[in-house]
Amino acid sequence: MAVLGVTAALLVWVATLLLLSLCRQAHRRWKLPPGPFPLPFFGNIFQLELSDIPKSFTKLAERFGPVFTVHLGSRPVVVLHGYQAVREALLQHKNDFAGRGEYVLFREHKHRGVTFNNGPSWKDTRQFSLSILRDYGMGKQGNEARIQREIPFLMEALRKTQGQPFDPTFLLGRAPCNVIADILFGRRFDYEDGTSLRLQRMFNENAYLVSTPWAQVYNFFESYLCYLPGSHRKVLRNVSELKAYAWDRVQEHRESLDPSCPRDFIDCLLMEMEKRQYSEEPGHSLDNIAAAVADLFFAGTETTSMTLRYGLLILLKHPEVEEKLHKEIDRVIGPSRVPAVKDRLEMPYMDAVVHEIQRFINLLPSSLFHEATRDTVFRGYVIPKGTVVVPTLDSLLFDSQEFPDPEKFKPEHFLDENGKFKYSDYFKAFSTGKRVCVGEGLARMELFLFFTAILQHFSLKSLVAPEDIDLSPIVNGFVSVPPHYTLCVLPRSQV
Ligand code: HEM
């Protein structure tokens, strides 16, 4: 009898807890945008395809409209889908949604640096970084010259492959890695250098691992999963190692700093911080500088490297596009002059191809998570401070009105009927608003100059027939990671 009594009491207790949890959720949800009903604890995790969350968001948008809520674990996440909603949130509510949603795997950078910084120091660090990068040549001639200096090294490394198949991953990545290393700490690495290879492996590994389904689950159930073994430990180790590398560069610079002659980004940031007196405050600490350097190094290498790699694979599948590019390069630049940014004005086809590559590969389909900085009324809903907000950039890049047949690679998406370059405001591969990519100018310049130089000197050759080339990313979470492939390049003079 007593046992029955206790069991009944326990059942009532569990039922009450469940009811309370449901009531709490219902209360929180009532002013949030609509969305699928969440289970306690798990949220909507079972309604999402973890191997392709961006695709699940698109499906949910068809059901719930352009602004909807999903619960990842017990946390509500507001998803913005389509041009109007994304623009409205990131431009008209630019301060309200300028926070950075938490990435637990990058917690070491929380409140530090730029990318994952969601604290008071973000604004200052971003502004300093941008102004230093701008004065130091970002988007101006300084960077053009830097990229042009790197081109002969890249060409030489490609020539050395002697028409044999090779894995393009790290060879192509050397070029953007050297450009950003030169900006940040005045250093370029030899193409055989082991440190640069080690760093690139870490960047590459992290971009892949943080895009796997495990990482998506880990991000929202970290408190339960952190003790388990798994790939999250590798990501955390890589993040720490990269930060330690950046720390060493900052210390070296501090010891040899000559304020009358700043050499690079780190020197300028050190001087800026000195003016404000170093302190233990995250925004004014050496640790903040190290985090900013690590952020820019990772973001500045891996994104451009993946775009180059993915872009060449696309051209292998579309030899007719490569052919047209060769013709345009021969007409505008010829066989030997180093490509320059001004050539872009006369090369609408290359310009369109680079845009189409970026649109098609959809590198960061859900951008990076934003966060509401205050309680915000958006389209009649109330989005509480601290809610993660996801601007789905893929919904703009794959808009079928703006880009007919969006699933197809068609440079014509960016060309008018006269073959002139056609701007599209839906091209938001670098996002928009307060958190827009810090390296947009540099990345655009690098992509144009590196693609042009490669095709000026080489023809691409695939080991498989174009129709057998699969362009689907190997994982599609945080980043759309390009598939592995083997490339052959033949000097054009021999073709
Ligand atoms: C093809 C190349 C690139 C693409 C597609 C790209 C795209 C993006 C996107 C979508 C974001 C998120 C913006 C948001 O939160 O709304 C971002 C942020 C960022 N990117 Fe890039 N990026 C590229 C290259 C670069 C380069 C070369 C650098 C460094 C020089 C860089 C540095 C950053 C930084 C620091 C942030 C964080 C900004 C912040 O949180 O305030 N990116 N990028």
XYZ file of C-alpha atoms and ligand atoms in Angstrom:
538
model
C 0.000 0.000 0.000
C 2.770 2.349 1.065
C 4.740 1.512 -2.111
C 1.703 2.342 -4.237
C 1.330 5.633 -2.397
C 4.930 6.619 -3.029
C 4.689 5.615 -6.718
C 1.523 7.655 -7.130
C 3.151 10.648 -5.435
C 6.185 10.326 -7.725
C 3.969 10.147 -10.806
C 2.062 13.243 -9.725
C 5.365 15.011 -9.079
C 6.760 14.120 -12.538
C 3.482 15.084 -14.224
C 3.481 18.428 -12.371
C 7.060 19.131 -13.445
C 6.202 18.314 -17.051
C 3.143 20.512 -16.917
C 5.107 23.372 -15.390
C 7.779 23.006 -18.063
C 5.130 23.043 -20.821
C 3.439 26.098 -19.252
C 6.766 27.920 -18.995
C 7.508 27.142 -22.629
C 4.031 28.186 -23.746
C 4.375 31.444 -21.802
C 7.796 32.180 -23.365
C 6.528 31.245 -26.804
C 3.403 33.277 -26.921
C 5.005 36.432 -28.234
C 7.782 34.760 -30.197
C 7.366 34.115 -33.939
C 5.496 30.874 -34.744
C 7.257 27.567 -35.150
C 6.969 23.836 -34.569
C 5.934 22.803 -31.067
C 9.042 21.975 -29.020
C 9.505 18.927 -26.818
C 10.714 19.612 -23.292
C 14.524 19.461 -23.114
C 15.049 18.407 -26.763
C 13.163 21.276 -28.379
C 12.746 20.719 -32.131
C 15.964 18.805 -32.583
C 14.095 15.766 -34.019
C 12.395 17.954 -36.634
C 15.710 19.118 -38.051
C 17.975 17.281 -40.434
C 21.172 17.597 -38.446
C 23.372 16.866 -41.452
C 21.837 19.825 -43.296
C 20.256 22.311 -40.913
C 20.106 25.076 -43.571
C 17.838 22.792 -45.653
C 15.599 22.172 -42.637
C 15.292 25.939 -42.111
C 14.132 26.350 -45.719
C 11.467 23.668 -45.217
C 10.274 25.253 -41.979
C 10.061 28.653 -43.697
C 7.654 27.119 -46.222
C 5.435 26.093 -43.309
C 5.769 28.987 -40.872
C 6.770 31.958 -43.021
C 9.873 34.151 -43.219
C 10.261 34.677 -39.463
C 9.908 31.606 -37.279
C 11.153 30.074 -34.050
C 12.800 26.711 -33.531
C 13.959 25.413 -30.183
C 17.433 23.943 -30.169
C 17.420 22.168 -26.838
C 15.498 24.477 -24.556
C 16.799 27.634 -26.270
C 14.525 29.450 -28.715
C 16.231 30.488 -31.945
C 14.579 32.971 -34.299
C 15.252 32.231 -37.953
C 14.996 34.914 -40.646
C 14.330 33.660 -44.137
C 14.311 35.619 -47.379
C 15.533 39.001 -48.571
C 12.957 41.187 -46.812
C 13.235 39.615 -43.384
C 17.047 39.391 -43.392
C 17.497 42.958 -44.652
C 14.922 44.371 -42.294
C 16.540 42.678 -39.287
C 20.172 43.379 -40.122
C 19.750 46.906 -41.503
C 16.645 48.447 -39.935
C 17.250 46.746 -36.566
C 20.994 46.758 -36.915
C 21.753 47.522 -33.276
C 19.024 45.263 -31.910
C 20.481 42.162 -33.590
C 24.177 43.028 -33.542
C 25.044 40.573 -30.761
C 26.869 37.344 -31.512
C 25.063 34.097 -30.711
C 27.145 31.766 -28.609
C 29.414 29.162 -30.188
C 30.461 27.067 -27.226
C 33.365 25.570 -29.167
C 34.865 29.065 -29.436
C 34.139 29.988 -25.831
C 37.786 30.866 -25.343
C 37.035 33.912 -27.547
C 33.867 34.908 -25.706
C 34.011 38.641 -24.956
C 37.355 38.809 -26.790
C 38.507 39.492 -30.322
C 35.979 40.150 -33.067
C 34.152 37.162 -34.513
C 32.833 35.419 -31.391
C 32.930 38.444 -29.152
C 29.538 39.198 -27.649
C 30.746 41.569 -24.988
C 31.224 45.312 -24.584
C 34.716 45.153 -26.155
C 33.423 43.903 -29.529
C 32.534 47.325 -30.923
C 35.889 48.926 -30.132
C 37.923 45.922 -31.222
C 36.021 45.662 -34.491
C 36.346 49.393 -35.158
C 40.080 49.450 -34.425
C 40.604 46.356 -36.511
C 38.683 47.821 -39.431
C 40.392 51.181 -39.311
C 43.863 49.647 -38.949
C 43.157 47.237 -41.780
C 41.870 50.113 -43.898
C 44.837 52.396 -43.178
C 47.132 49.484 -43.564
C 45.881 48.842 -47.040
C 42.647 46.879 -46.646
C 40.647 47.425 -49.839
C 43.302 49.839 -51.064
C 46.490 49.600 -53.060
C 48.499 48.160 -50.160
C 46.611 44.910 -50.286
C 46.546 44.771 -54.037
C 50.353 44.947 -54.034
C 50.506 42.310 -51.295
C 48.344 39.901 -53.292
C 50.268 40.636 -56.482
C 53.532 39.819 -54.661
C 52.077 36.463 -53.660
C 50.931 35.531 -57.164
C 54.359 34.452 -58.554
C 54.870 32.142 -55.548
C 51.509 30.496 -56.122
C 52.188 30.140 -59.855
C 55.575 28.589 -59.124
C 54.050 26.062 -56.719
C 51.425 25.129 -59.331
C 54.100 24.842 -62.025
C 56.062 22.479 -59.798
C 53.208 19.962 -59.913
C 54.292 19.355 -63.537
C 50.837 18.485 -64.726
C 50.529 15.678 -62.152
C 47.379 15.263 -60.042
C 47.545 16.898 -56.603
C 45.315 17.709 -53.658
C 44.653 21.467 -53.981
C 43.576 21.974 -50.354
C 46.738 23.303 -48.778
C 48.574 24.411 -51.889
C 45.843 26.915 -52.779
C 45.382 27.861 -49.117
C 49.006 28.999 -48.855
C 48.266 32.127 -50.867
C 45.476 33.681 -48.714
C 47.269 32.450 -45.589
C 50.376 34.409 -46.586
C 48.426 37.545 -47.473
C 46.670 37.719 -44.104
C 49.829 36.667 -42.182
C 51.678 39.547 -43.837
C 48.941 42.009 -42.835
C 48.675 40.731 -39.262
C 52.259 40.017 -38.286
C 54.410 40.944 -41.247
C 55.291 37.419 -42.230
C 54.944 35.233 -45.290
C 55.615 31.511 -45.085
C 57.540 29.486 -47.590
C 55.227 27.039 -49.396
C 57.127 24.145 -47.788
C 56.937 25.661 -44.287
C 55.714 23.222 -41.652
C 54.162 25.813 -39.302
C 51.993 27.247 -42.022
C 50.871 23.744 -42.994
C 50.089 22.919 -39.355
C 48.022 26.112 -39.002
C 46.177 25.470 -42.228
C 45.400 21.899 -41.165
C 43.866 23.261 -37.966
C 41.770 25.839 -39.856
C 40.622 23.192 -42.282
C 39.873 20.627 -39.582
C 37.898 23.121 -37.510
C 35.821 24.339 -40.463
C 34.919 20.707 -41.140
C 34.350 19.592 -37.555
C 32.182 22.554 -36.548
C 29.936 21.784 -39.518
C 29.275 18.151 -38.583
C 25.936 17.111 -37.027
C 27.755 16.317 -33.771
C 28.954 19.916 -33.460
C 25.426 21.217 -34.088
C 24.101 19.051 -31.255
C 27.068 19.881 -29.053
C 26.506 23.621 -29.395
C 23.097 23.364 -27.755
C 23.599 20.470 -25.313
C 27.134 21.258 -24.253
C 26.479 21.046 -20.533
C 25.424 17.396 -20.920
C 27.945 16.369 -23.577
C 31.132 18.144 -22.531
C 32.434 15.177 -20.520
C 32.044 12.742 -23.387
C 34.833 11.997 -25.830
C 34.237 13.331 -29.350
C 35.417 15.643 -32.077
C 34.512 18.721 -29.971
C 37.692 18.077 -27.991
C 39.757 18.325 -31.172
C 38.093 21.649 -32.085
C 38.733 23.024 -28.598
C 42.394 21.941 -28.783
C 42.798 23.588 -32.193
C 41.194 26.816 -30.965
C 43.613 26.879 -28.010
C 46.636 26.130 -30.175
C 45.763 28.873 -32.627
C 45.227 31.333 -29.796
C 48.601 30.348 -28.288
C 50.235 30.941 -31.669
C 48.637 34.401 -31.866
C 49.740 35.120 -28.259
C 53.344 34.352 -29.148
C 53.217 36.737 -32.121
C 51.709 39.456 -29.887
C 54.416 38.972 -27.228
C 57.188 39.049 -29.843
C 55.768 42.270 -31.256
C 55.444 43.844 -27.837
C 59.109 43.214 -27.101
C 60.288 44.720 -30.380
C 57.673 47.462 -30.822
C 58.954 50.798 -32.130
C 56.013 53.235 -31.894
C 57.570 55.518 -34.494
C 57.467 52.739 -37.057
C 54.517 50.339 -36.729
C 55.162 47.281 -38.896
C 51.797 45.583 -39.114
C 48.335 45.039 -37.647
C 49.614 43.771 -34.291
C 51.882 46.801 -33.802
C 49.020 49.181 -34.577
C 46.639 47.382 -32.236
C 49.275 47.322 -29.479
C 49.764 51.078 -29.833
C 46.023 51.675 -29.789
C 45.667 49.582 -26.636
C 48.647 51.312 -25.022
C 46.898 54.650 -25.492
C 44.013 53.183 -23.539
C 46.282 51.626 -20.917
C 46.382 47.862 -20.840
C 44.249 46.387 -18.121
C 42.616 43.169 -17.122
C 39.450 44.433 -18.799
C 38.852 42.014 -21.673
C 38.651 44.879 -24.180
C 41.969 46.354 -23.190
C 44.041 43.271 -22.604
C 46.759 41.579 -24.591
C 44.484 38.569 -24.601
C 41.961 40.588 -26.583
C 44.607 41.427 -29.184
C 45.612 37.762 -29.423
C 41.964 36.754 -29.894
C 41.488 39.403 -32.621
C 44.605 38.161 -34.425
C 43.467 34.536 -34.174
C 39.991 35.503 -35.485
C 41.335 37.376 -38.483
C 43.926 34.711 -39.240
C 41.348 31.894 -39.246
C 38.605 33.834 -41.042
C 41.065 35.422 -43.460
C 42.600 32.127 -44.535
C 39.991 29.399 -44.534
C 37.083 31.214 -46.199
C 39.115 32.435 -49.178
C 40.995 29.142 -49.421
C 37.757 27.133 -49.546
C 36.281 29.485 -52.142
C 39.328 29.108 -54.398
C 39.253 25.330 -54.020
C 35.510 25.037 -54.585
C 35.683 27.513 -57.483
C 38.266 25.486 -59.407
C 36.194 22.320 -58.913
C 33.186 24.122 -60.383
C 35.271 25.179 -63.378
C 36.368 21.556 -63.879
C 32.699 20.682 -64.189
C 32.084 23.615 -66.530
C 34.933 23.673 -69.083
C 32.869 26.005 -71.317
C 33.067 28.661 -68.581
C 36.822 28.153 -68.212
C 37.199 28.586 -71.973
C 35.383 31.948 -71.917
C 37.525 33.081 -68.995
C 40.738 32.265 -70.863
C 39.527 34.355 -73.790
C 38.656 37.321 -71.592
C 41.989 37.165 -69.739
C 43.930 36.943 -73.029
C 42.038 39.944 -74.400
C 42.366 42.188 -71.342
C 45.623 41.154 -69.635
C 47.594 38.957 -72.005
C 49.972 36.162 -71.031
C 52.497 37.828 -68.723
C 51.313 41.003 -66.954
C 50.305 40.473 -63.324
C 46.524 40.955 -62.995
C 45.384 44.165 -61.290
C 42.158 45.192 -59.580
C 41.419 47.769 -62.298
C 41.193 44.899 -64.817
C 37.918 43.889 -63.173
C 36.171 46.803 -64.883
C 36.992 45.295 -68.256
C 36.388 41.705 -67.194
C 32.639 41.405 -66.542
C 32.669 37.670 -67.202
C 35.322 36.942 -64.562
C 33.521 39.271 -62.167
C 30.272 37.405 -62.775
C 31.948 33.999 -62.422
C 33.507 34.929 -59.064
C 30.132 36.190 -57.783
C 28.391 33.080 -59.085
C 30.979 30.827 -57.432
C 30.352 32.573 -54.123
C 26.583 32.433 -54.588
C 26.574 28.802 -55.637
C 28.922 27.455 -52.943
C 26.971 29.313 -50.279
C 29.901 29.164 -47.900
C 28.136 30.303 -44.720
C 24.489 29.398 -45.384
C 23.230 30.638 -42.027
C 25.848 33.396 -41.679
C 27.111 33.362 -38.092
C 24.541 33.350 -35.318
C 23.443 36.803 -34.188
C 21.840 37.615 -30.852
C 19.230 40.141 -29.762
C 20.969 42.836 -27.702
C 17.676 43.983 -26.118
C 14.008 42.990 -26.085
C 12.978 43.825 -29.625
C 9.627 44.099 -31.326
C 10.074 42.726 -34.815
C 7.108 42.385 -37.169
C 4.784 42.376 -34.168
C 6.648 39.598 -32.320
C 8.682 40.145 -29.172
C 12.190 38.770 -29.393
C 13.696 38.769 -25.903
C 17.242 39.983 -25.249
C 19.707 37.108 -25.571
C 17.687 35.173 -28.183
C 19.823 33.691 -30.955
C 18.854 35.102 -34.362
C 19.841 33.310 -37.567
C 19.918 35.297 -40.819
C 19.774 32.612 -43.516
C 22.006 34.024 -46.255
C 21.253 31.010 -48.453
C 17.627 32.155 -48.698
C 18.878 35.269 -50.530
C 21.563 33.537 -52.580
C 19.084 30.885 -53.756
C 16.097 33.180 -54.297
C 14.482 31.814 -57.439
C 13.003 35.169 -58.541
C 16.344 36.931 -58.385
C 18.408 33.988 -59.630
C 16.279 31.774 -61.904
C 17.327 28.097 -61.617
C 19.217 28.885 -58.427
C 20.494 25.312 -58.058
C 22.406 25.652 -61.322
C 25.805 27.280 -61.715
C 25.154 30.083 -64.217
C 27.455 33.133 -64.434
C 24.559 34.732 -66.367
C 22.934 35.340 -62.977
C 25.300 38.303 -62.755
C 25.302 39.432 -66.405
C 22.840 41.644 -68.265
C 21.712 41.062 -71.847
C 24.725 43.050 -73.110
C 27.215 40.903 -71.213
C 27.873 43.652 -68.650
C 28.201 42.815 -64.964
C 24.820 42.953 -63.200
C 24.761 43.885 -59.511
C 22.330 42.076 -57.260
C 21.397 43.278 -53.795
C 20.582 39.635 -52.990
C 24.276 38.813 -53.134
C 24.946 38.812 -49.409
C 27.642 36.148 -49.133
C 29.447 38.497 -46.707
C 26.226 39.273 -44.811
C 25.225 42.890 -44.097
C 24.721 45.332 -41.229
C 26.787 45.843 -38.103
C 28.427 42.422 -38.190
C 29.130 42.369 -41.924
C 32.352 40.528 -42.766
C 35.404 42.561 -41.789
C 37.443 41.091 -44.648
C 34.975 41.602 -47.509
C 37.198 44.036 -49.447
C 40.273 41.873 -49.046
C 38.474 38.642 -49.927
C 36.913 40.100 -53.085
C 40.297 41.352 -54.226
C 42.034 38.055 -53.492
C 39.397 35.973 -55.261
C 39.503 38.090 -58.408
C 43.302 38.285 -58.577
C 44.071 34.662 -57.657
C 41.427 33.123 -59.965
C 42.550 35.394 -62.803
C 46.249 34.622 -62.313
C 45.651 30.860 -62.134
C 43.633 30.856 -65.363
C 46.039 33.244 -67.050
C 48.814 30.683 -66.646
C 47.083 27.312 -66.465
C 44.359 25.171 -67.926
C 42.521 22.918 -65.520
C 42.277 19.195 -66.047
C 40.073 16.755 -64.220
C 40.729 13.045 -63.772
C 37.008 12.336 -64.104
C 34.484 13.356 -66.755
C 32.796 16.721 -65.972
C 29.373 15.077 -65.731
C 30.689 12.764 -62.977
C 31.906 15.620 -60.788
C 29.728 15.989 -57.714
C 29.607 19.545 -56.411
C 27.690 18.836 -53.195
C 29.491 19.938 -50.035
C 30.767 17.157 -47.774
C 29.143 18.759 -44.760
C 26.656 21.582 -44.669
C 26.305 22.982 -41.173
C 28.159 26.052 -40.060
C 30.167 26.017 -43.321
C 29.441 24.336 -46.674
C 32.712 22.416 -46.885
C 33.856 21.621 -50.444
C 34.325 17.981 -51.453
C 37.834 16.533 -51.671
C 39.137 16.244 -55.204
C 42.284 15.919 -57.233
C 43.354 18.654 -59.610
C 45.752 18.807 -62.551
C 46.956 22.093 -63.982
C 48.729 22.348 -67.331
C 50.742 25.440 -68.277
C 48.749 27.196 -71.004
C 51.741 27.513 -73.272
C 51.757 23.686 -73.458
C 48.060 23.269 -74.120
C 35.189 34.370 -49.328
C 35.569 34.933 -48.244
C 34.705 35.314 -47.072
C 33.361 35.123 -46.852
C 32.340 34.464 -47.764
C 33.067 35.682 -45.552
C 31.800 35.714 -44.994
C 31.541 36.182 -43.715
C 30.245 36.151 -43.102
C 28.957 35.639 -43.740
C 30.388 36.647 -41.847
C 29.295 36.754 -40.766
C 28.701 38.115 -40.752
C 27.556 38.208 -39.763
O 27.701 37.810 -38.615
O 26.472 38.678 -40.158
C 31.771 37.017 -41.670
C 32.284 37.577 -40.520
C 33.611 37.897 -40.374
N 34.599 37.794 -41.309
Fe 34.424 37.088 -43.189
N 34.214 36.179 -45.010
C 35.237 36.001 -45.907
C 36.546 36.409 -45.780
C 37.076 37.042 -44.689
C 38.425 37.553 -44.581
C 39.466 37.517 -45.702
C 38.562 38.065 -43.321
C 39.748 38.713 -42.659
C 40.517 39.585 -43.174
C 37.285 37.891 -42.644
C 37.028 38.288 -41.351
C 35.780 38.214 -40.747
C 35.540 38.614 -39.368
C 36.588 39.131 -38.366
C 34.174 38.427 -39.139
C 33.403 38.713 -37.852
C 32.807 40.115 -37.895
C 32.098 40.473 -36.591
O 31.655 39.594 -35.878
O 31.996 41.678 -36.305
N 36.413 37.276 -43.517
N 32.452 36.726 -42.821
